[in-house]
Each structure stands twice: as structure tokens, then as C-alpha cells.
Short mmCIF file of C-alpha atoms and ligand atoms in Angstrom, two decimals:
data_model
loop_
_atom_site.label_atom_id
_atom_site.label_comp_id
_atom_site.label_asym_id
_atom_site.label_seq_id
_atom_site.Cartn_x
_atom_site.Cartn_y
_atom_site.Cartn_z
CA UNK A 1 87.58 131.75 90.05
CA UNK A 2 86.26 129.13 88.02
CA UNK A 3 87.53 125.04 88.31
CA UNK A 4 88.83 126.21 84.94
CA UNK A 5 90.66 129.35 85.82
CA UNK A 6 92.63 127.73 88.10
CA UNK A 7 93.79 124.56 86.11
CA UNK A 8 97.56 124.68 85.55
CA UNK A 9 98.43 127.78 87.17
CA UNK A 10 101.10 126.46 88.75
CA UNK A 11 101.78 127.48 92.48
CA UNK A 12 103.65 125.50 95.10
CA UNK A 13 100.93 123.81 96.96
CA UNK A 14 101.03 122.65 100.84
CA UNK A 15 99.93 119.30 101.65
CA UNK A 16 97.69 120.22 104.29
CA UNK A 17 95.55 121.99 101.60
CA UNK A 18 94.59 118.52 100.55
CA UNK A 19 92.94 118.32 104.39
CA UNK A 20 89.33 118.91 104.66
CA UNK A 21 88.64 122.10 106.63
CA UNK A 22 86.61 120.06 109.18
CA UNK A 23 88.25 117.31 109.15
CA UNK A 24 86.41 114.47 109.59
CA UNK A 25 87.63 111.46 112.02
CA UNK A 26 89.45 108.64 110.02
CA UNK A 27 86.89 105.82 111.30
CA UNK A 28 89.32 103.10 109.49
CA UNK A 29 91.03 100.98 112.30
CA UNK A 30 94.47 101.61 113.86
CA UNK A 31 97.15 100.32 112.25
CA UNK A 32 95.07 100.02 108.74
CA UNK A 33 97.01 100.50 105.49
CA UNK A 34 94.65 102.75 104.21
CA UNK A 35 96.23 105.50 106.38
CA UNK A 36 99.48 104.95 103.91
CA UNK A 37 97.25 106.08 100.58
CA UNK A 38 95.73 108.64 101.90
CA UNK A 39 99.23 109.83 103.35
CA UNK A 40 100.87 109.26 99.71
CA UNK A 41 98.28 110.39 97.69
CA UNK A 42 98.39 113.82 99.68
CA UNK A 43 102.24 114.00 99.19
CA UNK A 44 102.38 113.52 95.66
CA UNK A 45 99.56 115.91 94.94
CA UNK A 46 101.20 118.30 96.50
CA UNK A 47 104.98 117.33 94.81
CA UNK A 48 103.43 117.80 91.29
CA UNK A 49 102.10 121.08 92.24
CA UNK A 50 98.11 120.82 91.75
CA UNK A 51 95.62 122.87 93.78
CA UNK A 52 92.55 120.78 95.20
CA UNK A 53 90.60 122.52 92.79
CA UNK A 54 92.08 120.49 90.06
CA UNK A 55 91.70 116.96 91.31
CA UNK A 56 88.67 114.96 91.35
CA UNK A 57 88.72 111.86 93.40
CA UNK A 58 86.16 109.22 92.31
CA UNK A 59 85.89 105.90 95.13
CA UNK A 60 84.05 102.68 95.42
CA UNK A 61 82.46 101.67 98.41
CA UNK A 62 84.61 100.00 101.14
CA UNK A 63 86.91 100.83 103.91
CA UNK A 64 88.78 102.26 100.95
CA UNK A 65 85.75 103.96 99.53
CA UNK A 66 86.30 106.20 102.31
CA UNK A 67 89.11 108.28 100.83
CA UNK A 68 87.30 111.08 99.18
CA UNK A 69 86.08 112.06 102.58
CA UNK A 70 89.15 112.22 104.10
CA UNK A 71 90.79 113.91 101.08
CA UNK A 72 89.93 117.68 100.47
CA UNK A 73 89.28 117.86 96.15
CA UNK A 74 86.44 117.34 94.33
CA UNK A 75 85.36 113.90 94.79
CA UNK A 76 82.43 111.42 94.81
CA UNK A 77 81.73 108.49 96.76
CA UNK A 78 80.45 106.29 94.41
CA UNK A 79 78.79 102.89 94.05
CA UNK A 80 80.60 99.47 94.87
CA UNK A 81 82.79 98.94 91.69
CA UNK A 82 81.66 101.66 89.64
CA UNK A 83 84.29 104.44 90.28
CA UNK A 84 85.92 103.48 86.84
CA UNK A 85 83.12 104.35 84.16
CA UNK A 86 82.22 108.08 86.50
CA UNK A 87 85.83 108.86 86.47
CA UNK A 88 85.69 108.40 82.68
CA UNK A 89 82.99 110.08 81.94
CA UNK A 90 84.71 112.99 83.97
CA UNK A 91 87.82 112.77 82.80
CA UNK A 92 86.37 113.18 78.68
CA UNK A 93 83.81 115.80 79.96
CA UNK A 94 86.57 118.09 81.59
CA UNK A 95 90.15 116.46 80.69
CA UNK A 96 92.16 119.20 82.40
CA UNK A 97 91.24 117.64 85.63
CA UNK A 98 93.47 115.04 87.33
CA UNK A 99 91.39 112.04 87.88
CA UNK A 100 92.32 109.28 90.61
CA UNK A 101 89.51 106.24 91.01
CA UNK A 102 89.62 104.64 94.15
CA UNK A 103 88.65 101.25 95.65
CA UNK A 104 89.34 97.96 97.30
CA UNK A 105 90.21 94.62 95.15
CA UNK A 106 86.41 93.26 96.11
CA UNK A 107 85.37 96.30 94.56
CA UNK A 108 87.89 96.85 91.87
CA UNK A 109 89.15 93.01 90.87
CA UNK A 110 86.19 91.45 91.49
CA UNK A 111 82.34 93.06 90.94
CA UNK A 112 84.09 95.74 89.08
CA UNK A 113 86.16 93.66 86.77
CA UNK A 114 84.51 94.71 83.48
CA UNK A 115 85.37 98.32 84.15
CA UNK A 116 88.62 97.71 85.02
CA UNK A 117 89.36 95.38 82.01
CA UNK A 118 87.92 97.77 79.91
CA UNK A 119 89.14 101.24 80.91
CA UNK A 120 92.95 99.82 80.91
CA UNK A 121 92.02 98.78 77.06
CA UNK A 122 91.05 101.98 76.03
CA UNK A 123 93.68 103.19 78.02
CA UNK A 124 91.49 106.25 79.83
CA UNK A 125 94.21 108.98 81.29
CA UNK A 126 93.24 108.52 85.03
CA UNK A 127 95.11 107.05 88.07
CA UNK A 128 93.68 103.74 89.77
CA UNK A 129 94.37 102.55 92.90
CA UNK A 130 93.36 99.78 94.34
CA UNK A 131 93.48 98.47 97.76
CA UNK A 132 95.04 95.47 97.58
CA UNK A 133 94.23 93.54 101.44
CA UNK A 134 93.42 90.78 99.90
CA UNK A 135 90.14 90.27 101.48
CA UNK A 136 86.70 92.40 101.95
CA UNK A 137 87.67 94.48 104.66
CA UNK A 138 84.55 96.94 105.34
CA UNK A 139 82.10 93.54 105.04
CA UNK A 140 83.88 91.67 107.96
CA UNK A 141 86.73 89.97 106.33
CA UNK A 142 85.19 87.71 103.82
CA UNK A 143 87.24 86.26 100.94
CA UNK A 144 88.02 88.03 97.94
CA UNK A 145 89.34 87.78 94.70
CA UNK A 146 92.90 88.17 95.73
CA UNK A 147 92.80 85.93 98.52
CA UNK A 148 95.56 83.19 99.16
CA UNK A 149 94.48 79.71 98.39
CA UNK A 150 93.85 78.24 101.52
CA UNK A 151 92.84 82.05 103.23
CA UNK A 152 90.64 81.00 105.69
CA UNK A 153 87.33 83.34 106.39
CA UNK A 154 83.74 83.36 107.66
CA UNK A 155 82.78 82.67 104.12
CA UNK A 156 85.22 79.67 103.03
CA UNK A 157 86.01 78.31 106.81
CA UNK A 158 87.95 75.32 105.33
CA UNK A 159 90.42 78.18 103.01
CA UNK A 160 89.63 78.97 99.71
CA UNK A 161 90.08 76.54 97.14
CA UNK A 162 90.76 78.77 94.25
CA UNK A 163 93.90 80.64 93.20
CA UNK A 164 94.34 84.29 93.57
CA UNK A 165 93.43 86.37 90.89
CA UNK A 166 96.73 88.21 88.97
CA UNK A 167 96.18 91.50 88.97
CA UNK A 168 99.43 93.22 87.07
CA UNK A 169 99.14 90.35 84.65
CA UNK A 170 95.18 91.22 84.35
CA UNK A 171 95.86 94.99 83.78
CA UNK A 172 98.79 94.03 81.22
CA UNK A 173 96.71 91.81 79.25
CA UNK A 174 93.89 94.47 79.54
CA UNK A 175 96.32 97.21 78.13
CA UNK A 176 96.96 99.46 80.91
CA UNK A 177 99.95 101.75 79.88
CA UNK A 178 101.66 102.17 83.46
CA UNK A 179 101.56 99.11 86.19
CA UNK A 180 103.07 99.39 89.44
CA UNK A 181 102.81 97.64 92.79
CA UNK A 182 103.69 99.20 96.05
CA UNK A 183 102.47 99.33 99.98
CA UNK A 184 101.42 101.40 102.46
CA UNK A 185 104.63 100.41 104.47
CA UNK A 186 106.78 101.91 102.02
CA UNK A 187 105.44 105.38 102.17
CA UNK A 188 108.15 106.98 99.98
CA UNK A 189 108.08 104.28 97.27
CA UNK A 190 104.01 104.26 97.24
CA UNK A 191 104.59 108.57 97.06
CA UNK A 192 107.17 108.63 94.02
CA UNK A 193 104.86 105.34 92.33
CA UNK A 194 102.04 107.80 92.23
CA UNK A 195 103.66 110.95 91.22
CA UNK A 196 104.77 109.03 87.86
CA UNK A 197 101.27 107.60 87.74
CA UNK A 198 99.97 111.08 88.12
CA UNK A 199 102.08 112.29 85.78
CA UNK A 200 101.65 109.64 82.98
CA UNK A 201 99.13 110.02 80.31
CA UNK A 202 96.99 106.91 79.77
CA UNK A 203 95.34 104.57 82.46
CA UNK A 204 97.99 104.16 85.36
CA UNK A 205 97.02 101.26 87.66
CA UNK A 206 98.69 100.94 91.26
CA UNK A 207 98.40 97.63 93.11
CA UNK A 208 98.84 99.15 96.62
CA UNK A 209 99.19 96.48 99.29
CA UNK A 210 97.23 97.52 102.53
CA UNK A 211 97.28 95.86 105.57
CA UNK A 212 93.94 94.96 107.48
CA UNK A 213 95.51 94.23 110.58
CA UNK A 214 91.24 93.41 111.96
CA UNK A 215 90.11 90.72 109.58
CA UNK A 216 93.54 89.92 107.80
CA UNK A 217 96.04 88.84 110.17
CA UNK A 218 97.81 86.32 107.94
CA UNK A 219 98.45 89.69 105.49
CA UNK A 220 100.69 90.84 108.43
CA UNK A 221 102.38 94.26 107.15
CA UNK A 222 103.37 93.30 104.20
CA UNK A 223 106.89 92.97 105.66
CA UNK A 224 109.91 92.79 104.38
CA UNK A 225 109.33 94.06 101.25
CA UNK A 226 111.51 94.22 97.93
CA UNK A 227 111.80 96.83 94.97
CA UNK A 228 112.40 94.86 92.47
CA UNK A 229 113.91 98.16 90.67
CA UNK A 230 117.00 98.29 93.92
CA UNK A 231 117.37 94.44 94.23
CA UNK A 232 120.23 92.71 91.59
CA UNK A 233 118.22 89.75 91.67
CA UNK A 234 115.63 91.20 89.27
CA UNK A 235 116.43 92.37 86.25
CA UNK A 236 113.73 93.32 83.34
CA UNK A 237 113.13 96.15 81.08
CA UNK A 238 109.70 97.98 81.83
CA UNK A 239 108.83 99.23 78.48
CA UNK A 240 109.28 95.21 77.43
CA UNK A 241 106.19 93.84 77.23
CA UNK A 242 107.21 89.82 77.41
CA UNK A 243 109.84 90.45 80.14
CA UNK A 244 107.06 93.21 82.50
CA UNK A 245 104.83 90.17 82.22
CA UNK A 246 107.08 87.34 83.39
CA UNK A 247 108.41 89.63 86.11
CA UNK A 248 104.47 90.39 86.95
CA UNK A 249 103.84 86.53 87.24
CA UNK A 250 106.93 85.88 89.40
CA UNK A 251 105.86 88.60 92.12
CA UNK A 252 102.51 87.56 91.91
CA UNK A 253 103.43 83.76 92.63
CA UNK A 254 105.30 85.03 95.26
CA UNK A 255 102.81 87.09 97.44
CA UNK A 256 101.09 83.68 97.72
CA UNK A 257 103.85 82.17 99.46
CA UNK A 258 104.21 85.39 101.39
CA UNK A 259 106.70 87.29 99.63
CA UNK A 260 106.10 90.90 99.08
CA UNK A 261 107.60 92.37 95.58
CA UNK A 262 106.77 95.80 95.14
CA UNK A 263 107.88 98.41 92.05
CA UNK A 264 107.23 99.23 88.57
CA UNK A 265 106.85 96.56 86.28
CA UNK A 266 105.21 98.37 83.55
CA UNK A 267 105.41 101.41 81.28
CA UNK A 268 104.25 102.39 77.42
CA UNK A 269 103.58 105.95 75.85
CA UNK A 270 100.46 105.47 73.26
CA UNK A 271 97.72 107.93 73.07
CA UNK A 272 94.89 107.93 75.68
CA UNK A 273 91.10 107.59 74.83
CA UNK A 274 90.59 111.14 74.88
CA UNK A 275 94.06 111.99 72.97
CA UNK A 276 92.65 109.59 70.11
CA UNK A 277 89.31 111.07 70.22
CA UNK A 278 90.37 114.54 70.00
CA UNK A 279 92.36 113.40 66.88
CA UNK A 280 90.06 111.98 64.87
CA UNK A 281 87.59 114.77 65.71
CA UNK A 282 85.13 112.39 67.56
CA UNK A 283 85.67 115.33 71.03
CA UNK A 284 85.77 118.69 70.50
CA UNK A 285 88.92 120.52 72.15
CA UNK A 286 86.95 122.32 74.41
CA UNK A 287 86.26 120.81 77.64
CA UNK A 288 82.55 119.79 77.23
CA UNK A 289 81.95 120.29 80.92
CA UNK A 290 82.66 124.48 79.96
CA UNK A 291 79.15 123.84 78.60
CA UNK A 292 77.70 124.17 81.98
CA UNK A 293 79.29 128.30 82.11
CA UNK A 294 77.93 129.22 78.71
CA UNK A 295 74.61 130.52 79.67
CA UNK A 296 73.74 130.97 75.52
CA UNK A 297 74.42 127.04 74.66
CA UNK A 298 71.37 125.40 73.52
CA UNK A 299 71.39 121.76 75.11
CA UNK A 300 69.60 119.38 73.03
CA UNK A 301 67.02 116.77 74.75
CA UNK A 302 67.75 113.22 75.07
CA UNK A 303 64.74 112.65 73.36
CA UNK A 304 65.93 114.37 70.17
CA UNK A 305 69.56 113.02 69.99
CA UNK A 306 67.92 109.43 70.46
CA UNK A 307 65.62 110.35 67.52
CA UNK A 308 68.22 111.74 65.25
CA UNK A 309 70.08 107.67 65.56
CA UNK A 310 67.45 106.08 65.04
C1 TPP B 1 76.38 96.32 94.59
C2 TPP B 1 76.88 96.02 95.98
N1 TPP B 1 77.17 94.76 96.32
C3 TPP B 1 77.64 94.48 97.54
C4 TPP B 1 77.81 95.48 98.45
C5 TPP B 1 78.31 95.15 99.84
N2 TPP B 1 79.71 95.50 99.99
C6 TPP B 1 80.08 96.70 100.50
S1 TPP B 1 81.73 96.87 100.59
C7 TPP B 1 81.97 95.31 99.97
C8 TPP B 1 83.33 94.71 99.77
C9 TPP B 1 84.43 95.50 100.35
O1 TPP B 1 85.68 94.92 100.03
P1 TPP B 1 86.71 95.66 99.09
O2 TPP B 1 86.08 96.13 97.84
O3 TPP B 1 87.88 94.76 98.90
O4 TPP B 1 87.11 96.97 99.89
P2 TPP B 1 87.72 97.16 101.38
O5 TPP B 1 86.56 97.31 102.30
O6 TPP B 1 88.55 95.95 101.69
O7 TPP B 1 88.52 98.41 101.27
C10 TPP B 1 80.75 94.69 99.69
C11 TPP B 1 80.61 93.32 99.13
C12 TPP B 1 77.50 96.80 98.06
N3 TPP B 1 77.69 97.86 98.87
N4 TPP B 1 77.04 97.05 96.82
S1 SF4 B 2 88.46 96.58 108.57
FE1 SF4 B 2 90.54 96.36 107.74
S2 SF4 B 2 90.50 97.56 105.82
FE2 SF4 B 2 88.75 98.21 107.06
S3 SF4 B 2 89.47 99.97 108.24
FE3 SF4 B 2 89.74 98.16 109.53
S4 SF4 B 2 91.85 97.50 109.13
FE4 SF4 B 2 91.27 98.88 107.47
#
């Protein structure tokens, strides 16, 4: 059976299919959020039905970089904030796949930036998670773009002096189409968050809070947390643009001061990149990745397409 073949034949799946047959040894540390992704990514794959077959999971390098291994699909262990632009290219070469990129906020907020910015613009039909511990973990704890003002680290000993990035209000300004925020200690929130993201068509970015209990201690467990969907205090539309964002900004001001806000804050139905592409003609309809099976297409060199634009 081909990777094609088996796309949407729907079966019930068992969540220990998503286990690598030899499983290797989780080397992240005990007590690590990472644990909680992995756990809720393997749940929701499983409540939406897809086969491993049908997933490809692109990651970063980082502790969090370490997911594909641990995660039986396709998947590729990429370079430090470059899942974004592979799991686009994918995602256009073979769109029936369902596409997760994968890394920390070093990787994903900071030296990947331009890929993030960029992918949530052109709204590319892919989940993104990123591991929000607010430091680099795998590096030894230094500080990263989401780090407190004040966050104290081998790199800034006397606390940062700059304020935290803002990542929902980054990915809303961007364009992303779904926006959500949830954390490894809220493993049935973080499960249903990613089934929706998995489910949505367009670019569906997931701030997931994840403890690094070994080089963030101030981080803690992200505990007590809020959903700002169950808590009368907050009330906002999500498909509102002007009321997601000011909701966005008040959760963000408050995980500086140590107050965890977790839900969805942002959703919007417009066509993805490949939708658009496929409707102006721009993309065929079939998959190019079939290509690779059709032992009578002619493949034309490099060389020649480059000559034929010049
Ligand atoms: C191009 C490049 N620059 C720097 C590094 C070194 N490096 C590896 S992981 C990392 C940061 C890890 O932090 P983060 O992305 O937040 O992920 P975490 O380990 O916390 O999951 C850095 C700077 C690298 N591997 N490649
Ligand atoms: S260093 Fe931190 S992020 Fe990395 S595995 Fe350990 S606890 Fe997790």
C-alpha cells in the first residue's frame, strides 16, 4: 500500500500505533513538559482517526526537536528553525498529508522568526507547535526570546533587560488563521486544542507552555492555570479580530507577572496557500509528490527550467 492508498481511509486508530516499534528512551528530563506534547499530540492523532502513514512530523532542533523520534509517522529532524519552510514544501508537494512542525521558542520565535512570520501570512495548512519554556532548554538554559524581563541566566546574569516577545499577538499580526495557547499540565485542554488545530485548514499555531523544571525553575509548572473560554472574567469573540488581539495582549502581560492564561483566542476560515493555488491554477490537483510513482514522467533538469526564466 502506497502513503497514498492509505490517506483517508478512515479506520479507528489506537494510540499506541503512534509508538515507535523500538521505542527509543525519552532522554528529555523527568518532570519536562515535553512529555505533555508528545502525550497530546498522540491522543489527538488518534481521536481524528489518521493512520501514522498519513502524518508527517517536521521538528527543529532542541529538547523539543526530539519529538519525531519519539513519535512513530513520517517525520524529519530538521535544522534549528527551519521546520517551517520543509513542512511547506511537503505539505504543497503531497497536501493529503497532515503536517505538524515542531520546535522550541529559541528555535521557532527567535532564529526562525522569518518562517514563522511568513508561513502564518500565507496561511500554509499545517499545525505548529511551539515549545513555549521560555528559555533554551537543550543549550543549558540560556535566555530566549520569550524570557521574563529580569529572567536571570548564564547568558544575562544580571536578568534580561528586554521584554518578552508576544507571540499570539506576533502570529495575529502575521495572519495565522487559528491561535491557541495551552500547557502540558492541562493534558486534556492541550489534546482537544490540537484536534481543532488538526482539523482546521490554514496555518494553526499552538503556544504550548512546557515546563523545564532543569534550567527554568522560576517557569515552575505553569500552575494554576486559566481557560479563558470556562472563566466569566473573560469574555471575547474568537472570530473578532480587535477583541482576539486585546485578549492576546492581556494573557501575554500576564505570564510576565506569572499568570498562566491558556485557550483559544483565535479563529478565521480563508483559503490556505495551497487552496488559493489550486484555484488560480498555479498547482495542479494532483499531489506533485505522486510524481515520484509514475515511472513514465519525464522530470525536467534544473538546468532547463532555470533557462526557460531567464
Ligand atoms: C543554526 C544553529 N544555531 C544554533 C544552534 C545551537 N542550538 C541548538 S538548540 C538551540 C536552542 C534551543 O532552544 P529552543 O529552540 O527554545 O528549544 P528547547 O531546547 O528549549 O526545546 C541552539 C541555540 C544550532 N543547533 N543551529
Ligand atoms: S533541559 Fe529542560 S526542556 Fe530540555 S529535556 Fe530537560 S527539562 Fe526538558
Amino acid at each position: 500500500m502506497s502513503a497514498f492508498s492509505a490517506i483517508e481511509t478512515k479506520r479507528d486508530v489506537d494510540q499506541n500505533e503512534f509508538t515507535p516499534d523500538i521505542e527509543p528512551q525519552a532522554t528529555w528530563c523527568p518532570g519536562c513538559g515535553d512529555f505533555g506534547v508528545l502525550k497530546a499530540l498522540k491522543g489527538a492523532m488518534t481521536e481524528v482517526g489518521k493512520n501514522p502513514d498519513e502524518v508527517l512530523l517536521v521538528t527543529g532542533i532542541g529538547c523539543s526537536g526530539k519529538l519525531s523520534s519519539y513519535f512513530d509517522s513520517y517525520g524529519y529532524h530538521s535544522i534549528h528553525g527551519r521546520s517551517l519552510p520543509i513542512a511547506r514544501a511537503s505539505k504543497l508537494a503531497n497536501p493529503n498529508l497532515e503536517v505538524v512542525a515542531a520546535g522550541g521558542d529559541g528555535d521557532g520565535y527567535g532564529i526562525g522568526g522569518n518562517h514563522f512570520m511568513h508561513t502564518a501570512r500565507e496561511n500554509h495548512d499545517m499545525v505548529y507547535i511551539v515549545f513555549n519554556n521560555e528559555i533554551f532548554g537543550l543549550t543549558k538554559g540560556q535566555t530566549s526570546p520569550t524570557s521574563p524581563k529580569g529572567h536571570k541566566s548564564k547568558t544575562q546574569p544580571h536578568g534580561s533587560a528586554k521584554d518578552p516577545v508576544r507571540p499570539l499577538s506576533m502570529s495575529l499580526s502575521a495572519g495565522a488563521s487559528y491561535i491557541a495557547r495551552t500547557a502540558a499540565v492541562n493534558p486534556n485542554q492541550a489534546k482537544e486544542i490540537l484536534v481543532e488545530a488538526i482539523e482546521h485548514d490554514g496555518f494553526a499555531h499552538i503556544d504550548f507552555l512546557t515546563q523545564c523544571p532543569t534550567w527554568n525553575k522560576d517557569a515552575k509548572q505553569y500552575v494554576p492555570y486559566t481557560d479563558v473560554q470556562d472563566d466569566e472574567d473573560f469574555s471575547f469573540e474568537v472570530t473578532d479580530r480587535q477583541e482576539a488581539g486585546e485578549m492576546m495582549y492581556e494573557a501575554e502581560s500576564r505570564l510576565s507577572q506569572g499568570e498562566v492564561l491558556t485557550g483559544r483566542f483565535y479563529r478565521e476560515d480563508r483559503p490556505s496557500y495551497g487552496q488559493e493555488k489550486r484555484h488560480t491554477g498555479e498547482m495542479p490537483e494532483q499531489p506533485l509528490a505522486e510524481r515520484y510513482f509514475d515511472d513514465s514522467y519525464e522530470w525536467e533538469r534544473s538546468a532547463d527550467l532555470m533557462h526557460r526564466h531567464r
